[in-house]
Coordinates of C-alpha atoms in Angstrom, one line a residue:
M1 CA 99.7 55.9 122.1
I2 CA 102.7 58.2 122.0
Q3 CA 104.8 57.8 118.9
P4 CA 108.6 57.1 119.1
K5 CA 109.5 60.4 117.6
T6 CA 107.2 62.5 120.0
A7 CA 108.4 60.6 123.0
L8 CA 112.0 61.3 122.3
L9 CA 111.3 65.0 122.1
V10 CA 109.2 65.0 125.3
M11 CA 112.0 63.2 127.2
T12 CA 114.9 65.6 125.5
I13 CA 112.8 68.5 126.9
S14 CA 112.0 67.1 130.4
V15 CA 115.6 66.0 131.4
A16 CA 117.7 67.9 133.5
W17 CA 120.2 70.5 131.9
G18 CA 123.3 68.9 131.1
S19 CA 122.3 66.0 128.8
V20 CA 123.0 66.1 125.2
T21 CA 120.1 67.2 123.1
L22 CA 120.1 66.5 119.4
G23 CA 120.1 69.6 116.9
G24 CA 117.2 68.2 115.2
D25 CA 115.1 68.2 118.3
A26 CA 115.9 72.0 119.0
N27 CA 115.2 72.6 115.3
E28 CA 111.8 71.0 115.6
L29 CA 111.1 72.9 118.9
F30 CA 112.0 76.1 116.9
Q31 CA 109.6 75.2 113.7
Q32 CA 106.7 74.1 116.2
R33 CA 107.0 76.9 118.8
I34 CA 109.1 79.8 117.7
M35 CA 108.0 80.2 114.3
P36 CA 104.4 80.6 115.1
I37 CA 105.3 83.7 117.0
F38 CA 107.4 84.9 114.3
R39 CA 104.7 84.5 111.7
S40 CA 101.9 85.7 113.9
P41 CA 100.2 88.9 112.9
D42 CA 99.4 89.8 116.5
P43 CA 101.9 91.7 118.7
S44 CA 103.9 89.9 121.1
S45 CA 103.6 90.5 124.9
C46 CA 106.1 93.3 124.5
V47 CA 103.3 95.8 124.1
Q48 CA 102.5 95.3 127.8
C49 CA 105.4 97.2 128.8
H50 CA 106.3 98.9 125.6
L51 CA 104.1 101.2 123.4
S52 CA 106.4 101.0 120.3
S53 CA 109.8 100.2 119.0
V54 CA 110.4 96.5 120.1
D55 CA 108.6 93.0 119.4
L56 CA 109.7 89.8 120.4
K57 CA 109.7 88.8 116.6
D58 CA 112.6 91.1 116.2
Y59 CA 114.8 88.7 117.8
I60 CA 113.9 86.0 115.5
L61 CA 115.3 84.9 112.2
P62 CA 113.8 82.3 109.9
S63 CA 116.6 79.9 110.5
H64 CA 116.7 78.0 113.9
R65 CA 120.5 78.0 113.8
E66 CA 120.8 81.6 112.9
T67 CA 118.5 82.7 115.6
F68 CA 120.4 80.8 118.2
L69 CA 123.9 82.2 117.0
S70 CA 122.4 85.7 116.7
L71 CA 120.9 85.6 120.4
R72 CA 124.1 83.9 121.8
D73 CA 126.5 86.5 120.1
Q74 CA 124.5 89.4 121.6
G75 CA 124.8 88.1 125.0
L76 CA 121.2 87.1 125.3
I77 CA 121.6 83.5 126.1
D78 CA 123.6 82.2 129.1
L79 CA 125.0 78.8 127.7
D80 CA 125.8 77.4 131.3
H81 CA 122.6 78.4 132.9
P82 CA 120.0 78.6 130.0
K83 CA 117.1 79.4 132.2
E84 CA 119.0 82.6 133.2
S85 CA 119.2 83.9 129.7
K86 CA 118.6 87.5 129.2
I87 CA 116.0 86.8 126.6
L88 CA 114.0 84.9 129.0
K89 CA 114.3 87.7 131.6
L90 CA 113.2 90.2 129.2
I91 CA 109.9 88.2 128.5
E92 CA 109.3 87.7 132.2
M93 CA 109.5 91.4 133.0
G94 CA 105.7 91.7 132.4
D95 CA 105.3 89.7 135.6
Q96 CA 106.6 92.6 137.5
D97 CA 104.1 95.1 135.9
T98 CA 102.4 97.4 138.5
D99 CA 99.6 97.8 135.9
R100 CA 97.7 94.4 137.2
L101 CA 95.1 94.7 134.4
A102 CA 97.8 94.8 131.7
E103 CA 99.5 91.9 133.7
R104 CA 96.5 89.8 133.6
I105 CA 95.5 90.7 130.0
H106 CA 99.0 89.6 128.6
A107 CA 99.8 86.7 131.1
K108 CA 98.7 83.7 128.8
T109 CA 100.6 85.1 126.0
R110 CA 103.7 86.0 128.0
R111 CA 103.7 82.4 129.5
A112 CA 103.4 80.8 126.1
E113 CA 106.4 82.9 124.9
Y114 CA 108.4 82.0 127.8
E115 CA 107.7 78.4 127.8
A116 CA 108.4 78.2 124.0
F117 CA 111.6 80.2 124.0
S118 CA 112.8 78.4 127.4
A119 CA 112.3 74.8 125.9
W120 CA 113.9 75.9 122.8
I121 CA 117.0 77.6 124.4
I122 CA 117.7 74.4 126.5
A123 CA 117.6 72.2 123.7
C124 CA 120.0 74.4 121.7
C125 CA 122.5 74.7 124.9
G126 CA 122.4 71.0 124.8
D127 CA 124.0 70.8 121.3
Q128 CA 127.8 71.1 121.6
E129 CA 128.1 72.1 118.0
L130 CA 125.7 75.0 118.3
R131 CA 127.4 76.1 121.7
T132 CA 130.9 76.3 120.0
A133 CA 130.0 77.5 116.6
P134 CA 132.1 80.4 115.7
A135 CA 130.6 83.9 115.3
S136 CA 129.9 84.7 111.8
K137 CA 130.8 88.0 110.3
E138 CA 128.0 87.6 107.7
L139 CA 125.2 87.2 110.2
I140 CA 123.0 89.9 110.6
H141 CA 121.9 89.9 114.2
A142 CA 118.2 89.8 114.8
K143 CA 117.2 92.6 117.1
P144 CA 114.8 95.7 117.1
A145 CA 115.6 98.3 114.6
S146 CA 115.3 101.1 117.2
P147 CA 118.4 101.8 119.5
D148 CA 118.1 101.0 123.4
Q149 CA 117.5 104.6 124.2
V150 CA 114.6 105.1 122.1
I151 CA 113.3 101.6 123.3
R152 CA 113.5 102.7 127.0
H153 CA 111.9 105.9 126.1
A154 CA 108.7 104.0 124.7
R155 CA 108.5 101.9 128.0
K156 CA 105.1 102.4 129.6
D157 CA 106.5 102.9 133.0
R158 CA 108.7 106.0 131.5
V159 CA 105.6 107.4 129.9
L160 CA 103.7 107.0 133.1
D161 CA 106.7 108.8 135.0
S162 CA 106.4 111.5 132.3
F163 CA 102.8 112.0 132.8
V164 CA 103.0 112.2 136.3
R165 CA 105.6 115.0 136.1
N166 CA 104.0 117.0 133.5
I167 CA 100.1 116.6 133.6
W168 CA 99.2 114.9 136.9
S169 CA 101.3 117.2 138.9
Q170 CA 99.0 120.2 137.5
R171 CA 95.7 118.4 138.2
M172 CA 94.7 121.0 141.0
R173 CA 94.3 123.6 138.1
C174 CA 91.1 121.5 137.6
F175 CA 89.9 121.4 141.2
P176 CA 87.1 120.5 141.9
C177 CA 85.3 119.6 138.8
H178 CA 87.6 117.1 137.3
T179 CA 89.5 115.7 140.5
P180 CA 86.9 113.9 142.7
D181 CA 89.8 112.2 144.5
E182 CA 90.9 115.4 145.9
I183 CA 87.6 116.6 147.7
D184 CA 87.7 115.6 151.1
S185 CA 84.1 115.1 152.4
D186 CA 85.1 115.6 156.0
N187 CA 86.7 119.0 155.2
P188 CA 84.0 121.9 155.8
Q189 CA 85.9 124.1 153.3
H190 CA 85.5 121.6 150.6
A191 CA 81.5 121.5 151.0
K192 CA 81.1 123.9 148.3
A193 CA 83.6 122.1 146.1
K194 CA 81.7 119.0 146.6
Q195 CA 78.3 120.4 145.8
R196 CA 79.7 121.8 142.5
H197 CA 81.3 118.6 141.6
R198 CA 78.0 116.8 142.2
E199 CA 76.2 119.1 140.1
F200 CA 78.4 119.1 137.1
V201 CA 78.4 115.0 137.1
K202 CA 74.7 115.1 137.3
Q203 CA 74.5 117.4 134.3
Y204 CA 77.5 116.2 132.1
G205 CA 78.0 112.8 133.4
A206 CA 81.0 110.7 134.8
K207 CA 83.3 112.1 131.8
M208 CA 83.8 115.0 134.4
N209 CA 86.0 112.7 136.6
I210 CA 89.1 113.1 134.5
F211 CA 92.0 112.9 137.2
A212 CA 90.5 109.9 139.2
G213 CA 92.0 106.7 140.4
G214 CA 95.5 107.9 140.4
P215 CA 98.0 108.9 137.7
E216 CA 98.1 105.2 136.1
A217 CA 94.3 104.8 135.8
T218 CA 93.9 108.5 134.6
M219 CA 96.4 108.1 131.8
R220 CA 94.9 104.7 130.8
S221 CA 91.6 106.5 130.7
L222 CA 92.6 109.3 128.6
I223 CA 94.4 106.9 126.1
T224 CA 91.3 104.4 125.9
S225 CA 88.8 107.4 125.7
S226 CA 90.9 109.0 122.8
R227 CA 90.6 106.1 120.7
K228 CA 86.8 106.7 120.3
R229 CA 86.1 109.3 117.7
S230 CA 83.2 111.4 117.4
S231 CA 82.2 114.3 115.0
Q232 CA 80.7 116.0 118.1
R233 CA 83.8 115.8 120.4
L234 CA 87.6 116.3 119.8
P235 CA 89.5 113.4 121.6
M236 CA 91.1 114.3 125.0
L237 CA 94.5 113.3 123.3
N238 CA 94.6 114.2 119.7
L239 CA 97.7 112.3 118.3
Q240 CA 97.6 113.9 114.9
Q241 CA 97.3 117.5 116.2
P242 CA 98.6 117.5 119.9
S243 CA 97.5 121.2 120.4
K244 CA 93.9 120.3 119.6
S245 CA 93.6 117.8 122.4
L246 CA 90.6 118.6 124.7
L247 CA 93.0 118.2 127.5
I248 CA 94.6 121.3 126.4
L249 CA 91.8 123.3 124.8
K250 CA 89.2 123.0 127.8
P251 CA 91.6 124.7 130.2
T252 CA 92.6 127.4 127.9
A253 CA 89.1 128.2 126.8
K254 CA 86.6 130.9 128.1
V255 CA 83.2 129.9 129.4
P256 CA 80.4 129.6 126.8
Q257 CA 78.3 132.7 125.7
K258 CA 75.5 134.0 127.9
L259 CA 72.1 133.2 126.5
P260 CA 69.4 136.2 126.5
D261 CA 67.9 134.8 129.8
G262 CA 71.3 135.1 131.6
S263 CA 72.3 131.5 131.5
F264 CA 75.1 130.1 129.8
D265 CA 75.1 128.1 126.5
K266 CA 76.2 124.6 126.4
P267 CA 79.9 124.2 126.4
S268 CA 81.4 122.9 123.4
S269 CA 83.9 120.1 122.7
I270 CA 84.7 121.2 119.1
D271 CA 86.1 124.3 117.5
P272 CA 85.7 126.7 118.9
V273 CA 85.9 125.1 122.4
S274 CA 84.4 126.5 125.4
H275 CA 85.0 125.6 129.0
M276 CA 82.4 125.9 131.8
G277 CA 85.2 126.2 134.2
G278 CA 86.7 129.1 132.2
L279 CA 90.4 129.6 131.9
K280 CA 92.6 127.4 134.1
M281 CA 95.9 127.8 132.1
H282 CA 97.1 130.4 129.6
V283 CA 98.5 129.2 126.2
D284 CA 102.5 129.1 126.5
D285 CA 102.8 129.4 130.2
Q286 CA 104.7 126.4 132.0
S287 CA 101.6 124.2 132.5
Y288 CA 100.6 124.6 129.0
K289 CA 104.0 123.6 127.9
A290 CA 104.2 120.6 130.1
F291 CA 100.8 119.2 128.8
L292 CA 101.7 119.7 125.3
A293 CA 105.3 118.3 125.8
W294 CA 103.8 115.1 127.0
I295 CA 101.0 114.8 124.4
S296 CA 103.3 115.4 121.7
D297 CA 105.7 112.8 122.8
Y298 CA 103.2 110.3 123.4
A299 CA 101.9 111.0 119.8
K300 CA 105.4 110.5 118.4
I301 CA 106.1 107.2 120.4
V302 CA 102.9 105.4 119.2
G303 CA 103.6 106.8 115.8
Q304 CA 107.0 105.4 115.8
E305 CA 108.6 108.7 114.8
Y306 CA 111.7 108.5 117.1
Q307 CA 114.6 106.9 115.0
N308 CA 117.6 107.5 117.2
S309 CA 118.5 109.2 120.5
D310 CA 118.9 112.5 119.1
D311 CA 115.4 112.5 118.2
L312 CA 114.2 112.2 121.8
P313 CA 112.8 115.3 123.6
R314 CA 114.2 116.7 126.8
D315 CA 112.4 114.9 129.4
N316 CA 114.1 115.7 132.7
W317 CA 112.1 118.3 134.4
Y318 CA 110.2 117.9 137.6
P319 CA 107.7 120.4 138.9
S320 CA 108.3 122.5 142.0
K321 CA 106.3 125.0 144.1
H322 CA 108.8 127.6 143.6
V323 CA 107.8 130.6 141.6
L324 CA 110.0 133.1 139.7
R325 CA 108.7 136.7 138.9
V326 CA 110.3 139.1 136.7
K327 CA 109.1 142.6 137.1
D328 CA 109.7 145.9 135.1
V329 CA 110.3 144.0 131.7
P330 CA 111.1 146.4 128.7
E331 CA 108.4 148.5 127.2
G332 CA 109.2 146.9 123.8
W333 CA 107.8 143.5 125.2
P334 CA 104.1 143.6 124.4
A335 CA 101.6 142.1 126.6
M336 CA 101.1 138.4 126.0
S337 CA 104.6 138.0 124.4
R338 CA 106.5 134.9 125.5
V339 CA 109.5 134.7 127.7
Q340 CA 111.6 131.7 129.1
L341 CA 113.6 132.0 132.3
F342 CA 116.5 129.7 133.3
V343 CA 118.1 129.3 136.6
H344 CA 121.9 128.3 136.7
G345 CA 123.6 126.9 139.8
F346 CA 127.1 128.0 140.9
D347 CA 129.8 125.2 140.8
E348 CA 131.8 126.0 144.0
A349 CA 134.6 123.8 142.9
S350 CA 135.4 125.5 139.7
G351 CA 134.1 128.8 141.1
Q352 CA 132.1 129.3 137.8
W353 CA 128.2 129.1 136.9
R354 CA 127.0 125.6 135.6
D355 CA 126.6 125.5 131.8
Q356 CA 123.5 123.6 132.1
P357 CA 120.4 125.2 133.7
I358 CA 119.2 123.9 137.0
A359 CA 115.4 125.1 136.5
F360 CA 113.4 126.8 134.0
T361 CA 109.8 128.4 133.7
Q362 CA 108.1 130.1 130.9
G363 CA 105.4 132.9 131.0
L364 CA 103.6 135.8 129.4
V365 CA 104.1 139.3 129.8
T366 CA 101.4 140.6 131.7
P367 CA 99.7 144.1 131.2
R368 CA 101.6 145.2 134.3
R369 CA 105.0 144.3 132.6
M370 CA 105.6 141.1 134.7
V371 CA 106.3 137.5 133.8
N372 CA 105.5 134.8 136.6
G373 CA 105.9 131.1 136.3
S374 CA 106.2 128.2 138.5
L375 CA 109.7 126.6 138.2
F376 CA 110.6 123.2 136.6
L377 CA 113.6 121.7 138.1
L378 CA 116.0 120.1 135.7
K379 CA 117.7 116.9 136.4
S380 CA 120.7 115.7 134.6
D381 CA 124.1 113.8 135.1
G382 CA 125.8 115.4 138.0
I383 CA 123.1 117.8 138.8
N384 CA 120.4 117.1 141.6
D385 CA 121.2 113.3 141.5
D386 CA 119.8 113.1 145.0
W387 CA 116.4 114.8 144.3
D388 CA 113.5 113.2 145.6
S389 CA 111.1 113.7 142.7
S390 CA 108.0 113.9 145.0
G391 CA 109.0 117.2 146.5
V392 CA 111.9 118.8 144.7
T393 CA 113.2 122.1 145.9
L394 CA 116.1 124.5 145.4
P395 CA 118.3 124.9 148.4
R396 CA 119.5 128.4 149.7
G397 CA 122.4 129.4 147.5
R398 CA 123.8 131.5 144.8
Y399 CA 121.9 131.5 141.5
L400 CA 122.0 133.1 137.9
I401 CA 118.9 133.8 136.2
K402 CA 119.0 134.0 132.3
V403 CA 116.1 135.5 130.3
F404 CA 115.1 134.7 127.0
Y405 CA 112.5 136.7 124.9
D406 CA 110.7 135.0 122.1
S407 CA 111.4 137.7 119.5
G408 CA 111.1 135.6 116.4
E409 CA 107.8 133.6 117.4
T410 CA 109.6 130.6 117.7
L411 CA 107.3 129.3 120.5
A412 CA 104.2 130.0 118.1
S413 CA 105.2 127.2 115.8
D414 CA 106.8 124.9 118.4
P415 CA 105.4 125.5 121.9
T416 CA 107.5 122.7 123.1
A417 CA 110.8 124.6 122.2
F418 CA 113.6 126.1 124.2
L419 CA 114.7 129.3 123.1
G420 CA 118.2 129.9 121.9
S421 CA 121.2 132.5 121.9
D422 CA 119.3 134.6 119.5
D423 CA 116.8 135.4 122.2
Y424 CA 119.0 135.8 125.1
Q425 CA 118.4 139.2 127.0
G426 CA 120.9 139.2 129.9
S427 CA 121.4 137.4 133.3
L428 CA 121.1 138.6 137.0
E429 CA 122.8 137.0 140.1
T430 CA 120.5 136.4 143.1
H431 CA 121.1 134.7 146.5
G432 CA 118.9 133.3 149.3
V433 CA 116.0 131.2 150.0
W434 CA 113.5 129.7 147.5
R435 CA 110.1 129.8 149.1
E436 CA 107.0 128.2 147.9
G437 CA 103.8 129.5 146.1
F438 CA 102.9 132.8 144.3
K439 CA 102.6 134.8 147.6
D440 CA 106.1 134.1 148.2
A441 CA 107.8 134.1 144.9
K442 CA 111.2 135.2 144.1
V443 CA 111.0 138.5 142.6
V444 CA 113.8 140.2 140.5
S445 CA 113.7 143.2 138.1
A446 CA 114.5 143.1 134.6
T447 CA 116.0 146.6 134.9
E448 CA 119.0 144.7 136.8
F449 CA 119.6 142.4 133.9
V450 CA 123.1 142.6 132.3
L451 CA 124.7 141.1 129.1
P452 CA 128.0 140.0 130.8
A453 CA 131.2 140.1 128.7
G454 CA 131.6 137.3 126.4
E455 CA 128.0 136.4 126.5

């Protein structure tokens, strides 16, 4: 038999919005359904979409009244349409997650949170005294400690977008050994690649299939595998030392030593790392920078190291197929020293070069005194807003190339850094079309670089 008090509570929740609900009922709902969320040691469903920086508990205070006023005064509650409250929409965002596995895992928790907050908010909005209570200057609003920019930066969809641009876009460096989805069985030219991949999988197992199932599945697999620690294998993503991640160490490592019988020794996954595929990228080239930038950023996100927007890294570059080559670099720049190249666009309206670069690359001086690099195109407010990130290109036009030489070994201590004015070596104006690939690289000579007046 339902007791009178319980019956009153059930009736209060079930009636249509617009009836008067006693504050006591809302408080009881708060104690029974909201406080368990507040006290729970488990993370809320926010972890479905956010890697860090926010939890539903952040919006709850120990007091029923103060929690409501805090949410109301922050614009998170719609007094006239409670079910349209922003706090409920935030909880529901997990329903739209493209990661269906994560959506299913967190569905039960998310639904329980939504129903608890919805019932409590409807009850509170029916309390005229709560609705009209003046805002308190003494009340400290309940909200995440991190600013909105940091919270958005830690969203999984943003991290995935960054993964696509920085790592997934470079996956063909690892073809065919680690890219099973890129092997076309119907293409005769892929026959040898298919055979090689099959042999490696037979010898080393399914761990060879690193870039498989699309970028989302690949990122999830890398993160999951890196949680398993072994003394015989460095993690694919090393969050304590990002530069010691196998995802970077393998493609920058040489093949194992040859044995007396002419065969190769077993490749190593601990220091010193060796790679059966040999060198696929060089330390400090543009791909290395992109890999390390993403891993370092991910490590800082999950370690909750970002405190404000000033801490956030630049994350606005998109890979292109354009290649920039500088030949005839100064004799004083030794082979394997680091160089960064920035491309600036021309603003026809003002008749001046744009202050912010439109593209950049990074490379090493070769023994033939050249620097090569595929361009990453930079996107910022008012610049390239109409880009299609799936195939960004630089249009025909007028550009200024600025060259920076790492004279102070800045990139040795921080490979993700951008060089500053102390390393600036000069600029060169160039015109025309930007083609694709190393074969059709845009080639300029360092002998033509000049230091313009005032720079």
